[in-house]
Short mmCIF file of C-alpha atoms in Angstrom, two decimals:
data_model
loop_
_atom_site.label_atom_id
_atom_site.label_comp_id
_atom_site.label_asym_id
_atom_site.label_seq_id
_atom_site.Cartn_x
_atom_site.Cartn_y
_atom_site.Cartn_z
CA MET A 1 0.11 0.29 -0.22
CA THR A 2 1.61 3.40 -1.26
CA ALA A 3 1.22 6.87 0.49
CA SER A 4 -2.02 7.37 -1.66
CA SER A 5 -3.46 4.27 -1.93
CA PRO A 6 -7.18 3.94 -0.34
CA PRO A 7 -6.93 0.87 3.22
CA PRO A 8 -7.06 -2.83 2.06
CA GLU A 9 -11.26 -2.65 3.41
CA ILE A 10 -11.96 -6.10 5.46
CA GLY A 11 -15.64 -7.27 5.43
CA LEU A 12 -17.07 -8.89 8.32
CA VAL A 13 -20.59 -10.13 7.17
CA VAL A 14 -23.13 -10.37 9.49
CA TYR A 15 -25.85 -13.49 8.50
CA PRO A 16 -28.97 -14.09 10.35
CA GLN A 17 -27.50 -15.54 13.79
CA ALA A 18 -23.21 -14.93 13.22
CA GLN A 19 -21.85 -14.98 16.55
CA LEU A 20 -21.74 -10.18 17.09
CA ALA A 21 -18.92 -10.98 19.83
CA ALA A 22 -16.31 -12.08 16.80
CA VAL A 23 -17.53 -9.38 14.60
CA HIS A 24 -17.53 -6.91 16.92
CA GLY A 25 -13.91 -7.84 18.13
CA LEU A 26 -12.68 -8.31 15.47
CA THR A 27 -13.74 -5.13 14.69
CA ASP A 28 -11.86 -3.47 18.04
CA LEU A 29 -8.98 -5.50 17.07
CA PHE A 30 -8.38 -3.95 13.70
CA ALA A 31 -8.25 -1.11 15.04
CA VAL A 32 -5.84 -1.26 17.88
CA ALA A 33 -3.43 -2.61 15.12
CA ASP A 34 -4.55 0.15 12.91
CA ARG A 35 -3.96 2.26 16.11
CA LEU A 36 -0.46 0.61 17.07
CA ALA A 37 0.91 1.37 13.74
CA ARG A 38 -0.60 4.33 12.79
CA ALA A 39 1.91 5.73 16.02
CA ARG A 40 5.17 2.86 14.56
CA LEU A 41 4.81 4.61 11.16
CA GLY A 42 3.99 8.04 11.62
CA ALA A 43 0.51 7.78 9.38
CA GLY A 44 -1.90 10.22 9.03
CA GLY A 45 -4.15 8.08 7.95
CA PRO A 46 -5.88 4.80 8.23
CA LEU A 47 -4.10 1.90 7.34
CA LEU A 48 -7.01 -0.46 7.15
CA ARG A 49 -10.68 0.62 6.66
CA VAL A 50 -13.32 -2.59 8.62
CA SER A 51 -17.34 -2.18 7.58
CA HIS A 52 -19.69 -3.92 8.49
CA LEU A 53 -21.93 -6.41 5.03
CA GLY A 54 -25.25 -7.01 5.95
CA CYS A 55 -27.56 -10.32 3.77
CA GLY A 56 -31.20 -9.68 4.93
CA ALA A 57 -33.64 -11.82 2.23
CA ALA A 58 -32.40 -15.06 0.34
CA ASP A 59 -32.24 -13.18 -2.51
CA GLY A 60 -30.83 -9.74 -1.39
CA PRO A 61 -28.20 -8.29 -2.16
CA VAL A 62 -25.40 -7.72 0.86
CA ALA A 63 -24.66 -4.62 1.75
CA ARG A 64 -22.63 -2.26 3.96
CA ILE A 65 -23.94 -1.28 7.06
CA PHE A 66 -21.04 0.14 9.01
CA ASP A 67 -17.66 1.18 8.37
CA THR A 68 -15.58 2.61 9.53
CA LEU A 69 -14.76 4.76 5.79
CA PRO A 70 -18.09 5.44 4.26
CA GLY A 71 -18.84 6.75 1.42
CA ALA A 72 -14.61 5.49 0.18
CA GLY A 73 -16.76 3.47 -2.32
CA GLY A 74 -14.30 0.12 -3.83
CA GLU A 75 -14.82 -3.38 -2.77
CA PRO A 76 -13.39 -5.53 0.38
CA ALA A 77 -9.69 -7.33 -0.27
CA VAL A 78 -11.23 -9.58 2.15
CA VAL A 79 -14.25 -11.23 2.70
CA ILE A 80 -14.60 -13.33 6.67
CA LEU A 81 -17.75 -15.09 7.91
CA PRO A 82 -17.81 -14.93 11.55
CA PRO A 83 -19.42 -18.17 14.14
CA SER A 84 -23.31 -18.46 14.15
CA LEU A 85 -24.81 -19.29 17.84
CA GLY A 86 -27.81 -21.07 15.68
CA GLU A 87 -27.91 -24.18 13.09
CA ALA A 88 -24.61 -23.65 10.85
CA PRO A 89 -25.65 -21.49 8.73
CA SER A 90 -25.66 -23.15 4.43
CA GLY A 91 -29.01 -23.34 2.32
CA PRO A 92 -31.76 -22.11 0.34
CA ALA A 93 -31.77 -18.72 2.17
CA PHE A 94 -28.24 -17.55 1.70
CA ALA A 95 -28.51 -17.60 -1.95
CA GLY A 96 -27.48 -14.12 -1.43
CA LEU A 97 -24.69 -14.10 -0.17
CA ILE A 98 -23.04 -17.54 -2.27
CA ASP A 99 -23.23 -15.65 -4.57
CA PHE A 100 -21.16 -12.60 -3.82
CA LEU A 101 -19.23 -14.45 -2.53
CA ARG A 102 -18.28 -16.50 -6.09
CA VAL A 103 -18.55 -12.91 -7.51
CA ARG A 104 -16.52 -11.08 -4.96
CA HIS A 105 -13.96 -14.38 -5.01
CA GLY A 106 -13.77 -14.45 -8.92
CA ALA A 107 -12.60 -10.60 -8.53
CA GLY A 108 -9.83 -11.22 -6.45
CA THR A 109 -11.36 -10.52 -3.05
CA THR A 110 -9.59 -13.21 -0.14
CA LEU A 111 -12.63 -15.49 1.49
CA ALA A 112 -11.87 -16.54 5.43
CA SER A 113 -14.28 -18.26 7.79
CA VAL A 114 -14.30 -18.69 11.67
CA CYS A 115 -16.22 -22.27 13.01
CA ALA A 116 -19.30 -22.61 11.26
CA GLY A 117 -18.37 -19.70 8.45
CA ALA A 118 -16.41 -22.25 7.03
CA PHE A 119 -20.52 -23.70 5.61
CA LEU A 120 -20.73 -21.19 3.82
CA LEU A 121 -17.88 -20.96 2.21
CA ALA A 122 -17.98 -24.42 0.91
CA GLU A 123 -21.40 -23.76 -0.13
CA THR A 124 -20.05 -21.30 -3.01
CA GLY A 125 -17.94 -24.72 -4.04
CA LEU A 126 -14.46 -23.39 -3.55
CA LEU A 127 -13.65 -25.30 -1.17
CA ASP A 128 -13.44 -28.49 -2.37
CA GLY A 129 -10.83 -30.25 -3.52
CA ARG A 130 -9.00 -28.36 -0.69
CA THR A 131 -7.85 -28.06 3.07
CA ALA A 132 -10.12 -26.42 5.83
CA THR A 133 -10.92 -26.63 9.13
CA THR A 134 -14.03 -25.20 11.83
CA HIS A 135 -14.43 -25.73 14.80
CA TRP A 136 -14.12 -29.74 16.22
CA VAL A 137 -18.41 -30.38 16.62
CA CYS A 138 -18.89 -29.66 13.63
CA ALA A 139 -15.97 -31.26 11.70
CA ASP A 140 -18.14 -34.82 11.36
CA ASP A 141 -20.85 -33.24 9.82
CA LEU A 142 -19.12 -30.18 7.93
CA ALA A 143 -17.15 -33.49 6.15
CA ALA A 144 -20.65 -35.27 5.55
CA ARG A 145 -22.41 -32.43 2.81
CA PHE A 146 -19.22 -31.60 2.23
CA ARG A 147 -17.81 -34.29 0.76
CA ALA A 148 -15.28 -32.75 -1.39
CA VAL A 149 -13.37 -30.77 1.02
CA ARG A 150 -10.61 -32.29 3.12
CA VAL A 151 -11.59 -31.18 6.96
CA ASP A 152 -8.66 -31.15 9.21
CA VAL A 153 -9.49 -29.69 12.74
CA ASP A 154 -5.93 -30.39 13.79
CA LYS A 155 -5.14 -27.20 12.76
CA LEU A 156 -6.74 -24.03 14.60
CA LEU A 157 -5.52 -21.87 11.23
CA ILE A 158 -5.01 -22.72 8.05
CA ASP A 159 -3.68 -20.10 5.49
CA ASP A 160 -4.71 -21.69 2.32
CA GLY A 161 -4.13 -17.76 0.55
CA ASP A 162 -6.83 -16.50 -1.29
CA ILE A 163 -8.90 -19.11 1.58
CA ILE A 164 -8.11 -18.40 5.26
CA THR A 165 -10.68 -21.43 7.58
CA ALA A 166 -9.95 -20.89 11.01
CA GLY A 167 -11.51 -23.84 13.76
CA GLY A 168 -12.84 -22.62 17.14
CA LEU A 169 -15.46 -19.65 18.19
CA MET A 170 -12.70 -17.77 19.42
CA ALA A 171 -10.23 -18.17 16.39
CA TRP A 172 -11.20 -15.29 15.26
CA THR A 173 -8.10 -14.04 17.73
CA ASP A 174 -5.55 -16.06 15.08
CA LEU A 175 -7.62 -14.85 12.22
CA GLY A 176 -7.49 -11.78 13.16
CA LEU A 177 -3.18 -11.28 14.31
CA LYS A 178 -2.75 -13.45 10.74
CA LEU A 179 -4.58 -10.50 8.89
CA VAL A 180 -2.91 -8.30 10.28
CA GLU A 181 0.51 -9.67 9.48
CA ARG A 182 -0.91 -9.75 6.09
CA LEU A 183 -2.00 -5.70 5.44
CA LEU A 184 0.76 -4.93 8.14
CA GLY A 185 3.31 -6.98 8.29
CA PRO A 186 4.42 -8.96 11.05
CA ALA A 187 5.98 -6.36 13.56
CA ALA A 188 2.30 -5.09 13.63
CA MET A 189 0.42 -8.59 14.46
CA MET A 190 3.35 -9.38 16.50
CA GLU A 191 2.53 -5.55 18.50
CA THR A 192 -1.40 -5.91 18.92
CA ALA A 193 -0.54 -9.48 20.03
CA ARG A 194 1.46 -8.20 23.33
CA PHE A 195 -1.39 -5.22 23.29
CA LEU A 196 -4.50 -7.54 23.28
CA LEU A 197 -2.36 -10.34 25.26
CA VAL A 198 -3.11 -12.90 23.08
CA ASP A 199 -1.21 -16.04 21.66
CA PRO A 200 -0.01 -15.15 18.29
CA PRO A 201 -1.29 -17.25 15.60
CA GLY A 202 0.10 -21.17 15.53
CA ARG A 203 -1.98 -22.56 18.16
CA GLN A 204 -3.72 -26.58 17.37
CA GLN A 205 -6.60 -26.77 17.71
CA ARG A 206 -6.05 -30.17 18.66
CA ALA A 207 -5.18 -29.26 22.11
CA TYR A 208 -8.88 -28.22 22.77
CA SER A 209 -10.73 -31.23 21.26
CA ALA A 210 -12.24 -33.50 23.21
CA PHE A 211 -13.41 -37.40 21.04
CA ALA A 212 -16.07 -37.07 20.42
CA PRO A 213 -16.72 -41.24 19.06
CA ARG A 214 -18.58 -41.90 16.49
CA LEU A 215 -21.80 -43.84 17.69
CA ALA A 216 -24.99 -43.07 14.95
CA HIS A 217 -23.36 -45.46 12.28
CA GLY A 218 -26.10 -48.85 12.28
CA ASP A 219 -23.76 -51.07 12.95
CA ALA A 220 -24.92 -53.22 16.08
CA ALA A 221 -21.74 -55.05 17.14
CA VAL A 222 -19.58 -52.09 17.05
CA LEU A 223 -21.72 -49.84 18.92
CA GLN A 224 -22.34 -52.95 21.56
CA VAL A 225 -17.96 -53.02 21.20
CA GLN A 226 -17.53 -49.21 21.78
CA HIS A 227 -19.89 -49.35 24.49
CA TRP A 228 -18.34 -52.13 25.70
CA LEU A 229 -15.27 -50.17 25.42
CA GLN A 230 -16.11 -47.23 27.70
CA ARG A 231 -17.29 -49.27 29.67
CA ALA A 232 -14.07 -51.30 30.89
CA GLY A 233 -11.23 -48.01 29.92
CA ALA A 234 -9.38 -49.91 26.89
CA ARG A 235 -6.96 -51.11 29.51
CA GLY A 236 -6.26 -54.60 28.73
CA VAL A 237 -7.98 -54.40 25.07
CA THR A 238 -6.74 -56.47 22.14
CA THR A 239 -8.11 -56.41 18.54
CA HIS A 240 -8.80 -59.88 19.28
CA ALA A 241 -10.81 -59.46 22.21
CA MET A 242 -12.48 -56.32 20.34
CA ALA A 243 -13.72 -58.53 17.01
CA ALA A 244 -14.41 -61.77 19.93
CA LYS A 245 -16.56 -59.29 21.62
CA ALA A 246 -17.99 -57.82 18.20
CA GLY A 247 -19.06 -61.94 17.24
CA LEU A 248 -16.55 -61.60 14.03
CA GLU A 249 -14.03 -63.37 12.73
CA GLU A 250 -10.66 -60.72 13.05
CA ARG A 251 -10.70 -59.04 10.04
CA THR A 252 -14.01 -58.72 9.14
CA PHE A 253 -14.35 -56.87 12.12
CA LEU A 254 -11.43 -54.51 11.80
CA ARG A 255 -12.66 -53.33 7.77
CA ARG A 256 -16.67 -52.66 9.72
CA PHE A 257 -14.30 -50.69 12.93
CA ARG A 258 -13.13 -49.11 10.43
CA ARG A 259 -16.01 -48.00 8.10
CA ALA A 260 -18.34 -47.42 11.98
CA THR A 261 -15.93 -45.11 13.68
CA GLY A 262 -13.55 -44.20 10.88
CA LEU A 263 -10.66 -45.56 13.19
CA ARG A 264 -8.51 -48.59 13.20
CA PRO A 265 -9.02 -50.16 16.67
CA THR A 266 -5.57 -48.63 18.11
CA GLU A 267 -6.58 -45.40 17.35
CA TYR A 268 -9.65 -45.56 19.24
CA TRP A 269 -8.54 -46.97 21.87
CA GLN A 270 -5.77 -44.14 22.46
CA HIS A 271 -8.03 -41.33 21.98
CA LEU A 272 -10.68 -43.38 24.97
CA ARG A 273 -6.70 -43.90 26.97
CA VAL A 274 -5.86 -40.48 26.16
CA GLY A 275 -9.15 -38.75 26.83
CA ARG A 276 -9.10 -40.56 30.74
CA ALA A 277 -5.69 -38.73 30.46
CA ARG A 278 -6.41 -35.69 29.67
CA GLU A 279 -9.55 -35.72 33.04
CA LEU A 280 -6.36 -36.69 35.65
CA LEU A 281 -4.74 -33.80 34.33
CA GLU A 282 -6.58 -30.89 34.69
CA GLY A 283 -8.18 -32.38 37.58
CA THR A 284 -5.68 -34.15 39.74
CA ARG A 285 -1.54 -34.07 41.08
CA GLN A 286 -1.08 -37.94 39.95
CA PRO A 287 2.05 -38.30 38.51
CA VAL A 288 2.64 -38.50 34.94
CA ALA A 289 3.44 -42.39 35.05
CA GLN A 290 0.71 -43.54 37.46
CA ILE A 291 -1.52 -41.75 35.31
CA ALA A 292 0.22 -43.74 32.47
CA TRP A 293 -0.25 -46.86 34.17
CA ASP A 294 -3.65 -46.14 35.26
CA VAL A 295 -4.81 -45.66 31.88
CA GLY A 296 -3.49 -48.19 30.59
CA TYR A 297 0.32 -47.72 29.54
CA ASP A 298 3.23 -49.40 30.87
CA ASP A 299 5.30 -47.82 29.18
CA PRO A 300 5.24 -43.79 30.28
CA GLY A 301 7.67 -43.10 26.82
CA SER A 302 5.09 -44.70 24.87
CA PHE A 303 2.36 -43.38 25.83
CA ARG A 304 4.25 -38.91 26.06
CA LYS A 305 4.34 -39.81 22.30
CA VAL A 306 0.64 -41.34 21.94
CA PHE A 307 -0.58 -38.15 24.22
CA ILE A 308 1.55 -35.34 22.09
CA ARG A 309 0.30 -37.13 18.79
CA VAL A 310 -3.23 -36.91 19.81
CA THR A 311 -2.91 -32.93 21.90
CA GLY A 312 -0.25 -32.04 20.49
CA LEU A 313 1.31 -31.63 23.42
CA THR A 314 3.12 -32.85 26.24
CA PRO A 315 1.25 -34.30 29.92
CA GLY A 316 3.04 -31.48 31.74
CA ASP A 317 2.34 -28.78 29.51
CA TYR A 318 -0.64 -29.87 28.95
CA ARG A 319 -1.37 -29.60 32.38
CA ARG A 320 0.04 -26.65 32.80
CA ARG A 321 -2.02 -24.75 30.62
CA PHE A 322 -5.55 -26.94 31.67
CA GLY A 323 -5.11 -27.94 34.95
CA THR A 324 -7.41 -26.50 37.50
CA ASP A 325 -4.92 -26.29 39.87
CA ARG A 326 -1.36 -25.88 37.25
CA ALA A 327 -0.32 -28.92 39.44
CA ALA A 328 3.40 -29.63 37.87
CA GLY A 329 3.95 -32.39 36.24
CA GLY A 330 6.02 -33.61 33.71
#
């Protein structure tokens, strides 16, 4: 951006049941970034423009309902779809907005979503063949509705250049800082993060997500095994024992279990064990080695490797971040 060029516009879509906390929070974040950068650079005019884009009727136009530079004209450089506080936004009620997003993307606008806003991006077809993230609670629904989209909820933010998706409800902070870095530079991003006391982008969503096994798959034999594993705590369980519990030949059981749950049996019971370990790390002062034993691992080193693979954190780091009394641990 040159001294004479207009500041880039970031448009925040205010659709029915959009989370207004994210809309106003991002508006404030960009205002802080603009103020800090202008003070550092000695700039006279604004470096960012923020607008709210309202959409009413299904086939109605998308129009600015708030603008930090009213009357400036032009089109947004970035359009952000915030989270929804209701059902995942999709379907005919959003036809006008979907068309608007396609047109803007075709004209060079970067599209971004937070949480369930990814459903609106997926409706455009622009996520087909791409990897995207959303809130981990929404992941299975997004993947089922839009099978051409590769859903990866381990990541809190996926920057695909012209399309950026962010995960959970509060991931708008990560998205906002990512856009500040893109539009104003890394120095502006870091000073904004420091001022707001939030972590710079780079966190992973998997540290926050709980294991939610698929249960509504219709395979009664596999469901029986899942219920048994929940009761048994997956300690000392073998694939052979699981197949026997299901009353199936082992190869048949493996095929049906993965088709029903999306996971191999070993992956499934690892998630169950890690889920129990997370509860103990959050709520007790038990040593990590004891927790590893309690959830079914004879070797604390093996437990640590599995825990890092599932959560992205060591057991000690997880306890320091999420423990109710911040109990120390390795």
